PDB file of C-alpha atoms in Angstrom:
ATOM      1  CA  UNK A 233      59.980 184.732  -1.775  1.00 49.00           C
ATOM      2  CA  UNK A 234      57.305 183.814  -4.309  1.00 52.00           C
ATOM      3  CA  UNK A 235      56.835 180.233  -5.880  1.00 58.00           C
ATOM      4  CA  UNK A 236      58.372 181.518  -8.945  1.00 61.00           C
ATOM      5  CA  UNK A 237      61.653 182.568  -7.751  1.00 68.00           C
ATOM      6  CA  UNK A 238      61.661 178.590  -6.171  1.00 70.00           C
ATOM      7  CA  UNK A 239      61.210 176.920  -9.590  1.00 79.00           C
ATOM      8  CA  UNK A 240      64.204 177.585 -11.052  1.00 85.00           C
ATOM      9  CA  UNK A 241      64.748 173.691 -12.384  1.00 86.00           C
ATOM     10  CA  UNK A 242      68.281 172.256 -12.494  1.00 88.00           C
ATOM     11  CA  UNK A 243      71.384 173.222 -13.824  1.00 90.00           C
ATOM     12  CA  UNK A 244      71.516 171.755 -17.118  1.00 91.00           C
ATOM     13  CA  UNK A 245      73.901 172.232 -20.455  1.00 91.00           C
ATOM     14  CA  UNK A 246      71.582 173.867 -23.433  1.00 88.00           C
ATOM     15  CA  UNK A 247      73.267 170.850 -25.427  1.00 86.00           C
ATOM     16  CA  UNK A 248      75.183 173.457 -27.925  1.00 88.00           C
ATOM     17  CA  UNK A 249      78.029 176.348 -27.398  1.00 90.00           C
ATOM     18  CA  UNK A 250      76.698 179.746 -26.459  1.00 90.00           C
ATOM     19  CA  UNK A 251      74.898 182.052 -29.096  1.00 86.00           C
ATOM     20  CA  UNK A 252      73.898 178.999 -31.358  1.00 79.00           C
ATOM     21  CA  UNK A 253      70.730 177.461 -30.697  1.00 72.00           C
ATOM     22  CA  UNK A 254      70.240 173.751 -30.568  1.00 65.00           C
ATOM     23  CA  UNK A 255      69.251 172.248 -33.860  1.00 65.00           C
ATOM     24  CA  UNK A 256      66.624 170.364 -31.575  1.00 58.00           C
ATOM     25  CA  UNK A 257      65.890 171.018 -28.178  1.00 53.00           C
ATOM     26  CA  UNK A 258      63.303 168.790 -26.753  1.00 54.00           C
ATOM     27  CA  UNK A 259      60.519 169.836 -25.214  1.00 56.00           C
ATOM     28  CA  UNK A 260      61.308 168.038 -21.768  1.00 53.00           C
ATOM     29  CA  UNK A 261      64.784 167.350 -21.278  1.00 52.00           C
ATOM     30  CA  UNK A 262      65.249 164.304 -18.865  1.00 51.00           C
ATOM     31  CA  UNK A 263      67.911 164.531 -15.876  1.00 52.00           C
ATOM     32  CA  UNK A 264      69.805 162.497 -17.377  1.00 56.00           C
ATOM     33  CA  UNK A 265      72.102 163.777 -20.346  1.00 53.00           C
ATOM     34  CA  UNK A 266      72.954 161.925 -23.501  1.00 53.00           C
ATOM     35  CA  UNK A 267      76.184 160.316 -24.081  1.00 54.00           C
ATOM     36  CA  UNK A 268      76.349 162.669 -26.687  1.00 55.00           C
ATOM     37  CA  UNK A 269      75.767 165.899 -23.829  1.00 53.00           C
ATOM     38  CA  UNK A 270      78.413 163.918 -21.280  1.00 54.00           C
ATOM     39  CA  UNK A 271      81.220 164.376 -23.540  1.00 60.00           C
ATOM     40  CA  UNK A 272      83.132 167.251 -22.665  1.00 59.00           C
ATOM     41  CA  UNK A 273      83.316 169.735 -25.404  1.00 77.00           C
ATOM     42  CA  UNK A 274      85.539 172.191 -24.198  1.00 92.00           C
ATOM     43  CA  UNK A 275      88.662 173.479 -26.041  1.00 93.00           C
ATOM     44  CA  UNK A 276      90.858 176.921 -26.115  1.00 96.00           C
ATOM     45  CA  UNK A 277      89.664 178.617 -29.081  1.00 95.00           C
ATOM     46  CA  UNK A 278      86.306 177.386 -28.822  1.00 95.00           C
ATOM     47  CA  UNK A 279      82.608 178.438 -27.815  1.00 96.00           C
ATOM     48  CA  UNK A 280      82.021 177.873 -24.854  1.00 97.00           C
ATOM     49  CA  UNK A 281      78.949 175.401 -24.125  1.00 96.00           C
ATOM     50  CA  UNK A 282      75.870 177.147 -23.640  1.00 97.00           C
ATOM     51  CA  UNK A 283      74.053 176.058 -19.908  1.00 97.00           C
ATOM     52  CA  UNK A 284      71.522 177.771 -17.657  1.00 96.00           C
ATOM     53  CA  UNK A 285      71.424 177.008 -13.817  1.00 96.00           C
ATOM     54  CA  UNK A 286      70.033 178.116 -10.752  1.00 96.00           C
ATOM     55  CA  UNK A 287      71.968 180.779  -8.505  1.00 96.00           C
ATOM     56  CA  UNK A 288      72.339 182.650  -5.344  1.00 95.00           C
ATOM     57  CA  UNK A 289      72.966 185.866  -5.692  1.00 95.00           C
ATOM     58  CA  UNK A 290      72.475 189.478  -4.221  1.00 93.00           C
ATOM     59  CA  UNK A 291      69.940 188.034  -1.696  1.00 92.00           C
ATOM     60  CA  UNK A 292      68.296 185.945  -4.398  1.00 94.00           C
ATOM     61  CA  UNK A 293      67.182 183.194  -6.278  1.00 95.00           C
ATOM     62  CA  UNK A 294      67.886 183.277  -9.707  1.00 95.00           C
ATOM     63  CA  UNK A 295      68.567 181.509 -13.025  1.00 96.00           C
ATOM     64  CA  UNK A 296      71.532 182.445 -15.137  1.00 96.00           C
ATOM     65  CA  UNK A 297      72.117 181.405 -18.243  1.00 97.00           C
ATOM     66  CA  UNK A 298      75.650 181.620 -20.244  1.00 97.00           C
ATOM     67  CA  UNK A 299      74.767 182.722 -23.221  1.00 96.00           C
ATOM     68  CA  UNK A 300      72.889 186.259 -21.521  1.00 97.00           C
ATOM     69  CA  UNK A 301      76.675 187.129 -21.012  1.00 97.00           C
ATOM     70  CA  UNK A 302      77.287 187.341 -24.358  1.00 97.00           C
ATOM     71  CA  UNK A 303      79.250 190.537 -25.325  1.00 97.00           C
ATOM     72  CA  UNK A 304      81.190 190.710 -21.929  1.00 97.00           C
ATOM     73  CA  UNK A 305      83.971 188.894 -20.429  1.00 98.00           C
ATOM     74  CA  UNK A 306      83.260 186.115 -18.583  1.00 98.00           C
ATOM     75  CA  UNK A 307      84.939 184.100 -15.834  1.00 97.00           C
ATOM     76  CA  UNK A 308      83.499 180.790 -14.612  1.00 97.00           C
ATOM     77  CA  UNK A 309      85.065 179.075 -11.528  1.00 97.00           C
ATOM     78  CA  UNK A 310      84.271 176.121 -11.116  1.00 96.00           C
ATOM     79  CA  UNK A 311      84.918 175.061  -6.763  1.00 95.00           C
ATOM     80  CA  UNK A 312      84.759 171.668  -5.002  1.00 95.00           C
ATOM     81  CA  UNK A 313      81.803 172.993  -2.591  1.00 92.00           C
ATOM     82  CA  UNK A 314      80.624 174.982  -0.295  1.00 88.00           C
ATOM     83  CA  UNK A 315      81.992 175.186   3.361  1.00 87.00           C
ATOM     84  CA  UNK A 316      85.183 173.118   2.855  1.00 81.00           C
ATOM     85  CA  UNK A 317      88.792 175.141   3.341  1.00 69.00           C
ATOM     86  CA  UNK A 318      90.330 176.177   0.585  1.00 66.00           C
TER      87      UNK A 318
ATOM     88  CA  UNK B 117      87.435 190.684  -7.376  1.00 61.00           C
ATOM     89  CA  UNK B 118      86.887 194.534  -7.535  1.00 66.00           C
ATOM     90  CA  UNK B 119      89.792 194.358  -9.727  1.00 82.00           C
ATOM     91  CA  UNK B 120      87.922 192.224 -11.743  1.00 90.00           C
ATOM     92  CA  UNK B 121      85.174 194.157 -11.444  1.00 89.00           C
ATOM     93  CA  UNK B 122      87.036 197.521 -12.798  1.00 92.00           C
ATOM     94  CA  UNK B 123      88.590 195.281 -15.936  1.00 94.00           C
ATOM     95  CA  UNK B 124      84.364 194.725 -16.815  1.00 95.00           C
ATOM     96  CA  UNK B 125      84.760 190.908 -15.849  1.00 97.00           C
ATOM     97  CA  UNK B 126      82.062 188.868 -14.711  1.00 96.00           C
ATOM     98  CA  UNK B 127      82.606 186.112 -12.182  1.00 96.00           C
ATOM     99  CA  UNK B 128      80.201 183.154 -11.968  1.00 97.00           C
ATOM    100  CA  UNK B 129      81.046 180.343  -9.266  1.00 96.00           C
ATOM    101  CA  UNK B 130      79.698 177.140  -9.791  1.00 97.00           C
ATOM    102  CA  UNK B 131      79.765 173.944  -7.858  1.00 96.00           C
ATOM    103  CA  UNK B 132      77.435 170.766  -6.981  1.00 96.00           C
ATOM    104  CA  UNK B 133      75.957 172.430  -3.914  1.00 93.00           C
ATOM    105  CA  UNK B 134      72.440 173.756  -3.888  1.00 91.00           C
ATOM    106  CA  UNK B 135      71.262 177.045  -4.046  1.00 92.00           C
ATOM    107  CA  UNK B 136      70.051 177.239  -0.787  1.00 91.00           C
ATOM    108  CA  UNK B 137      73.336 175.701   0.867  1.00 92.00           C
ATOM    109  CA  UNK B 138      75.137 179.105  -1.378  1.00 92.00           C
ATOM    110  CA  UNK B 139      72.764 181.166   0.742  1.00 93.00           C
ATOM    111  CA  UNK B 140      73.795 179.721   3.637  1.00 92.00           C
ATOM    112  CA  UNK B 141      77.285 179.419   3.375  1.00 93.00           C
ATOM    113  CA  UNK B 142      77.365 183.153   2.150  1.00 92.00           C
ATOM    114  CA  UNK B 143      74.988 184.391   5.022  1.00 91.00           C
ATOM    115  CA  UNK B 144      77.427 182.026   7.681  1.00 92.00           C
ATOM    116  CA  UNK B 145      80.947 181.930   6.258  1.00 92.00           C
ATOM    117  CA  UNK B 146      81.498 183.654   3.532  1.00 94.00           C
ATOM    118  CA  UNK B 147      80.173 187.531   4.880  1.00 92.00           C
ATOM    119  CA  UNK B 148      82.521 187.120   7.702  1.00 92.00           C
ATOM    120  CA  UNK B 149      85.313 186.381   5.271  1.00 92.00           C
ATOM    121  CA  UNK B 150      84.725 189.408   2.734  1.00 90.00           C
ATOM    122  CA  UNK B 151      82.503 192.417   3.685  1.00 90.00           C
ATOM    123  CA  UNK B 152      78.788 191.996   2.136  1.00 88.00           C
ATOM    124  CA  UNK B 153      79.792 188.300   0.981  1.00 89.00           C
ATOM    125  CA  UNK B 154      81.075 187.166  -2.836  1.00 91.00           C
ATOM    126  CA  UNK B 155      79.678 189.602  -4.695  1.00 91.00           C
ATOM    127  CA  UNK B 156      79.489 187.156  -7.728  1.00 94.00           C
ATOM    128  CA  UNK B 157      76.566 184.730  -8.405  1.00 96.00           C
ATOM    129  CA  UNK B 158      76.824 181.544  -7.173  1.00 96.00           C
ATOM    130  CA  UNK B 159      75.605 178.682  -9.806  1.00 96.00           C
ATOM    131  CA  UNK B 160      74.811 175.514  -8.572  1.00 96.00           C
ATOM    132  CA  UNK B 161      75.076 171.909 -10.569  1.00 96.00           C
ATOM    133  CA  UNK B 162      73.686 169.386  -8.538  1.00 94.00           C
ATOM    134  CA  UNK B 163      74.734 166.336 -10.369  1.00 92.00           C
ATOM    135  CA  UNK B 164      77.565 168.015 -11.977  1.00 96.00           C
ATOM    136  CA  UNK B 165      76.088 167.627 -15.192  1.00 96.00           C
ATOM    137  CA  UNK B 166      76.912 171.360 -16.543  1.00 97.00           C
ATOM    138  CA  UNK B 167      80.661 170.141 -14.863  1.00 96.00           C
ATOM    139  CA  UNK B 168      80.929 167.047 -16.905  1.00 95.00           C
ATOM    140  CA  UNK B 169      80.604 169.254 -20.375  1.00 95.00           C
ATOM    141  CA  UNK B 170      83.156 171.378 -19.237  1.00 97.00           C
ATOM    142  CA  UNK B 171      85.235 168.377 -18.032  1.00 96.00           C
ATOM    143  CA  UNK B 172      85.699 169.154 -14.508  1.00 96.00           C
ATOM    144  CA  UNK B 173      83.293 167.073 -12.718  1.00 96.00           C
ATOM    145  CA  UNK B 174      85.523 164.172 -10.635  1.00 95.00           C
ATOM    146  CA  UNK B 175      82.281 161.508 -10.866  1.00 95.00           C
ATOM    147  CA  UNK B 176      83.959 158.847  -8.122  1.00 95.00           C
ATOM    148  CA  UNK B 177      84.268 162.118  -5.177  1.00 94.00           C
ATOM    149  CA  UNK B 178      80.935 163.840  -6.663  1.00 95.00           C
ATOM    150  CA  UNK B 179      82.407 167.595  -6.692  1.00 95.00           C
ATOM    151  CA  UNK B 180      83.847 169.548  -9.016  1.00 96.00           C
ATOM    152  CA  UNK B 181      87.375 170.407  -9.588  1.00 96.00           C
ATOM    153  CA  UNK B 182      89.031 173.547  -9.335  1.00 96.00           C
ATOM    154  CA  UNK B 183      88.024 174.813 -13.122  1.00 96.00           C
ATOM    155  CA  UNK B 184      88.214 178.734 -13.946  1.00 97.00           C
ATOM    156  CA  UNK B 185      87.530 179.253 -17.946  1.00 98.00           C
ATOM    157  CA  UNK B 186      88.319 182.639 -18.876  1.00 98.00           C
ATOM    158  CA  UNK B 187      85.591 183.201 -21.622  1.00 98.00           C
ATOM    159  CA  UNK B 188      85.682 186.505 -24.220  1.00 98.00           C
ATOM    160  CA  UNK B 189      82.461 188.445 -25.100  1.00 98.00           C
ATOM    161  CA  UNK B 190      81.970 186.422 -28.086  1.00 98.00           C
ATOM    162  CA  UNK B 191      81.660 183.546 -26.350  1.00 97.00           C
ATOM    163  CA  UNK B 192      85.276 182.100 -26.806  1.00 98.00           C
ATOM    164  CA  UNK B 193      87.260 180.356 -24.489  1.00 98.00           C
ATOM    165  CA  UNK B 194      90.462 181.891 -23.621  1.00 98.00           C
ATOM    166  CA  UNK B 195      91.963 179.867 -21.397  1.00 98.00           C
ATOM    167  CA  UNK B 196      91.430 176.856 -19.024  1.00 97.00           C
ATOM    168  CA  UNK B 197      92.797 176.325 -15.762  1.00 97.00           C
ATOM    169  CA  UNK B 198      92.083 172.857 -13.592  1.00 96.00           C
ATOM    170  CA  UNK B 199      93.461 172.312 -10.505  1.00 95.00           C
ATOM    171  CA  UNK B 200      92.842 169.606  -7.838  1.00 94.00           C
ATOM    172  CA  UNK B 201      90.546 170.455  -4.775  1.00 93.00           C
ATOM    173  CA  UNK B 202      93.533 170.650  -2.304  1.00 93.00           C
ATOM    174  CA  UNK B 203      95.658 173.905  -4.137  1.00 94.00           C
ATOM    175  CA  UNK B 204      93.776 176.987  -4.266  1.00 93.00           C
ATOM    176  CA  UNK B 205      94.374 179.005  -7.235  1.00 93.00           C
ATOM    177  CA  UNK B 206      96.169 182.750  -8.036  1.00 93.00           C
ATOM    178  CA  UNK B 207      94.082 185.464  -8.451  1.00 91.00           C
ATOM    179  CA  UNK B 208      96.833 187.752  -9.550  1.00 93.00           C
ATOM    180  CA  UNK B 209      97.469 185.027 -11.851  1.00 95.00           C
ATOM    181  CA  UNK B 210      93.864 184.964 -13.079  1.00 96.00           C
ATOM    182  CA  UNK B 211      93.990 189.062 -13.154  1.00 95.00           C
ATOM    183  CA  UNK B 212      97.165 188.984 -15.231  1.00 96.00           C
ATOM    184  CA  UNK B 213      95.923 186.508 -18.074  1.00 97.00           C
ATOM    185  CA  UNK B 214      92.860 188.871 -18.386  1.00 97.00           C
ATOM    186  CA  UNK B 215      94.488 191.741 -18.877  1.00 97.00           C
ATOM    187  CA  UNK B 216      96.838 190.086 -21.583  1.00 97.00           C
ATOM    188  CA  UNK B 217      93.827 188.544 -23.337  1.00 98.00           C
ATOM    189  CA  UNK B 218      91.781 191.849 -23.340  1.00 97.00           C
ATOM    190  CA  UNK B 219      95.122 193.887 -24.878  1.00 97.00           C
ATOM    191  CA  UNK B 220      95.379 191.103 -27.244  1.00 97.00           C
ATOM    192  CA  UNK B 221      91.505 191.405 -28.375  1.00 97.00           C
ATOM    193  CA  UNK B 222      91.963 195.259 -28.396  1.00 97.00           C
ATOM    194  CA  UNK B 223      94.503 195.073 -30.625  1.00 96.00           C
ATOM    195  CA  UNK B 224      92.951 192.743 -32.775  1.00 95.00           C
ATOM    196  CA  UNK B 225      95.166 189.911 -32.522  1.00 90.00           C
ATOM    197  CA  UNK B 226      97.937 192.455 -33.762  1.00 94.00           C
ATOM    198  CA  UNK B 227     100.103 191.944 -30.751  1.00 95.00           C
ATOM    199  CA  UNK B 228     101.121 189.460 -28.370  1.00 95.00           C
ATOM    200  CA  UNK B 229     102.307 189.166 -24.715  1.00 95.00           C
ATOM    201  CA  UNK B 230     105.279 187.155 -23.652  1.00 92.00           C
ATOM    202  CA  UNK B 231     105.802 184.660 -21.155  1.00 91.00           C
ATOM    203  CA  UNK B 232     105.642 186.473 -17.983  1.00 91.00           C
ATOM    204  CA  UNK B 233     104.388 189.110 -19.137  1.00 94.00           C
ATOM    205  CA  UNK B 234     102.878 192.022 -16.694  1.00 95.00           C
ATOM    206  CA  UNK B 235     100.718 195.236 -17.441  1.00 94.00           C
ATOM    207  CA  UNK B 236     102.496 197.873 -18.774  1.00 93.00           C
ATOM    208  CA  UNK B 237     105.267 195.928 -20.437  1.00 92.00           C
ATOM    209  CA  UNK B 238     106.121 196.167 -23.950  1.00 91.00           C
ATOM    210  CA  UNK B 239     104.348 193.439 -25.915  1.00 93.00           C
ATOM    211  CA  UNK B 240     105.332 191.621 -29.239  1.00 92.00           C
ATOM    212  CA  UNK B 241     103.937 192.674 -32.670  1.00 90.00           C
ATOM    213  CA  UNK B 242     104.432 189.188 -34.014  1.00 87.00           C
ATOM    214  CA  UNK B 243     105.301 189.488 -38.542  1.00 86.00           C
ATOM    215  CA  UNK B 244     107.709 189.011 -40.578  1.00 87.00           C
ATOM    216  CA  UNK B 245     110.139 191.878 -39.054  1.00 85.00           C
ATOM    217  CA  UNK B 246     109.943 189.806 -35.580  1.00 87.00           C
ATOM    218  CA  UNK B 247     111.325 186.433 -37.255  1.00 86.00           C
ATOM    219  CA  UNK B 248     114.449 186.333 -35.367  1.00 87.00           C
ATOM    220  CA  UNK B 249     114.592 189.213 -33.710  1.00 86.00           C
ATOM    221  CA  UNK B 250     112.719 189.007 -30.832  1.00 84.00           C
ATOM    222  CA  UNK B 251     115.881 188.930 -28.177  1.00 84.00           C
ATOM    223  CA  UNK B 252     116.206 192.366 -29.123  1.00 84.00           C
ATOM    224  CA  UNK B 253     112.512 193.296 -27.961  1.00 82.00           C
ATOM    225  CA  UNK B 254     112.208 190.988 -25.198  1.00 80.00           C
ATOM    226  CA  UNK B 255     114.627 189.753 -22.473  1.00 79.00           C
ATOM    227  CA  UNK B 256     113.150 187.327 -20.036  1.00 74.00           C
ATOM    228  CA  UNK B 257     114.325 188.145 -16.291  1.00 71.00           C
TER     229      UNK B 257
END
């Protein structure tokens, strides 16, 4: 596994809904979001916010990012974590 | 999920564990469960911060609740399910919705489907010829 496929950074929302880029996206984000990014923003109806994040997946390391799934259908589960029973 | 699969769905799984614990617990638990493992990625929010946008992220127990967002290619949420840790949810529930959202797109918003609704069963073309008349399309069981 090379050093690349490692740093893959934290799961962070883009700060706007997928397809539209951010008015302003700063170069650096810090860990911790704005007020403004903590407020959820989800409605039926409505884009859904953009985010990018690392994964598992087929063996690897990867980062996956919403708005590449533009044009298909899309289902996000969201799960309390890994190993517990349900 | 291959159901899902065959309807051109994809699945992303996210929760507050890392990466490497989704190896793990796929390598471990989750291959024994369903031959070759989840076939789906699985995301991982440490922090919950993507979970707090999406407002499933329970900040006092650190995890994330049981959230599934059923998103359409433009980008549109469909529909929103939460559930508490302890209940598990319905995938033939989650299978059904899909399929009545994706007739719904094909059709351009032209028709509708009907509480309970299944594959296959006539849906409603709502306009002005429906306006009252819709007991003599549709007869819930």
């Amino acid at each position: 596994m090379g050093d690349e496929e490692m740093d893959l950074g934290c799961a962070r929302p883009t700060g706007g809904p997928v397809g539209v880029q951010p008015e302003e996206v700063p170069e650096e984000r810090e860990i911790k979001p704005t007020e403004e990014v903590r407020k959820p923003m989800v409605s039926v109806g409505k884009k859904a916010p953009d985010f990018e994040a690392p994964a598992f997946h087929e063996g690897k390391f990867k980062k996956i990012k919403l708005s590449d799934y533009l044009g298909k259908w899309v289902v996000l589960c969201f799960y309390p974590g890994d190993f517990t029973f349900v | 999920m291959s159901d899902l699969k065959k309807l051109g769905v994809e699945v992303l799984a996210m929760s507050v564990d890392s990466m490497f614990t989704h190896k793990i617990w796929q390598e471990e638990e989750l291959s024994k469960m369903v031959e070759g493992g989840v076939p789906f990625p699985m995301l991982s929010d440490a922090g919950g911060k993507v979970g707090q946008v999406y407002g499933v992220y329970d900040e006092e127990a650190g995890v994330e609740n049981r959230g599934r967002f059923i998103i359409d290619p433009d980008g549109v949420i469909q529909a929103v399910e939460i559930l508490m840790p302890p209940v598990g949810r319905s995938e033939a529930e989650l299978f059904r919705q899909v399929q009545a959202f994706q007739l719904v797109r094909a059709s351009k918003g032209k028709e509708a489907t009907p509480a309970g609704w299944q594959p296959g069963e006539p849906t409603l073309k709502p306009g002005p010829d429906l306006v009252g008349k819709v007991w003599q399309v549709w007869k819930p069981k």
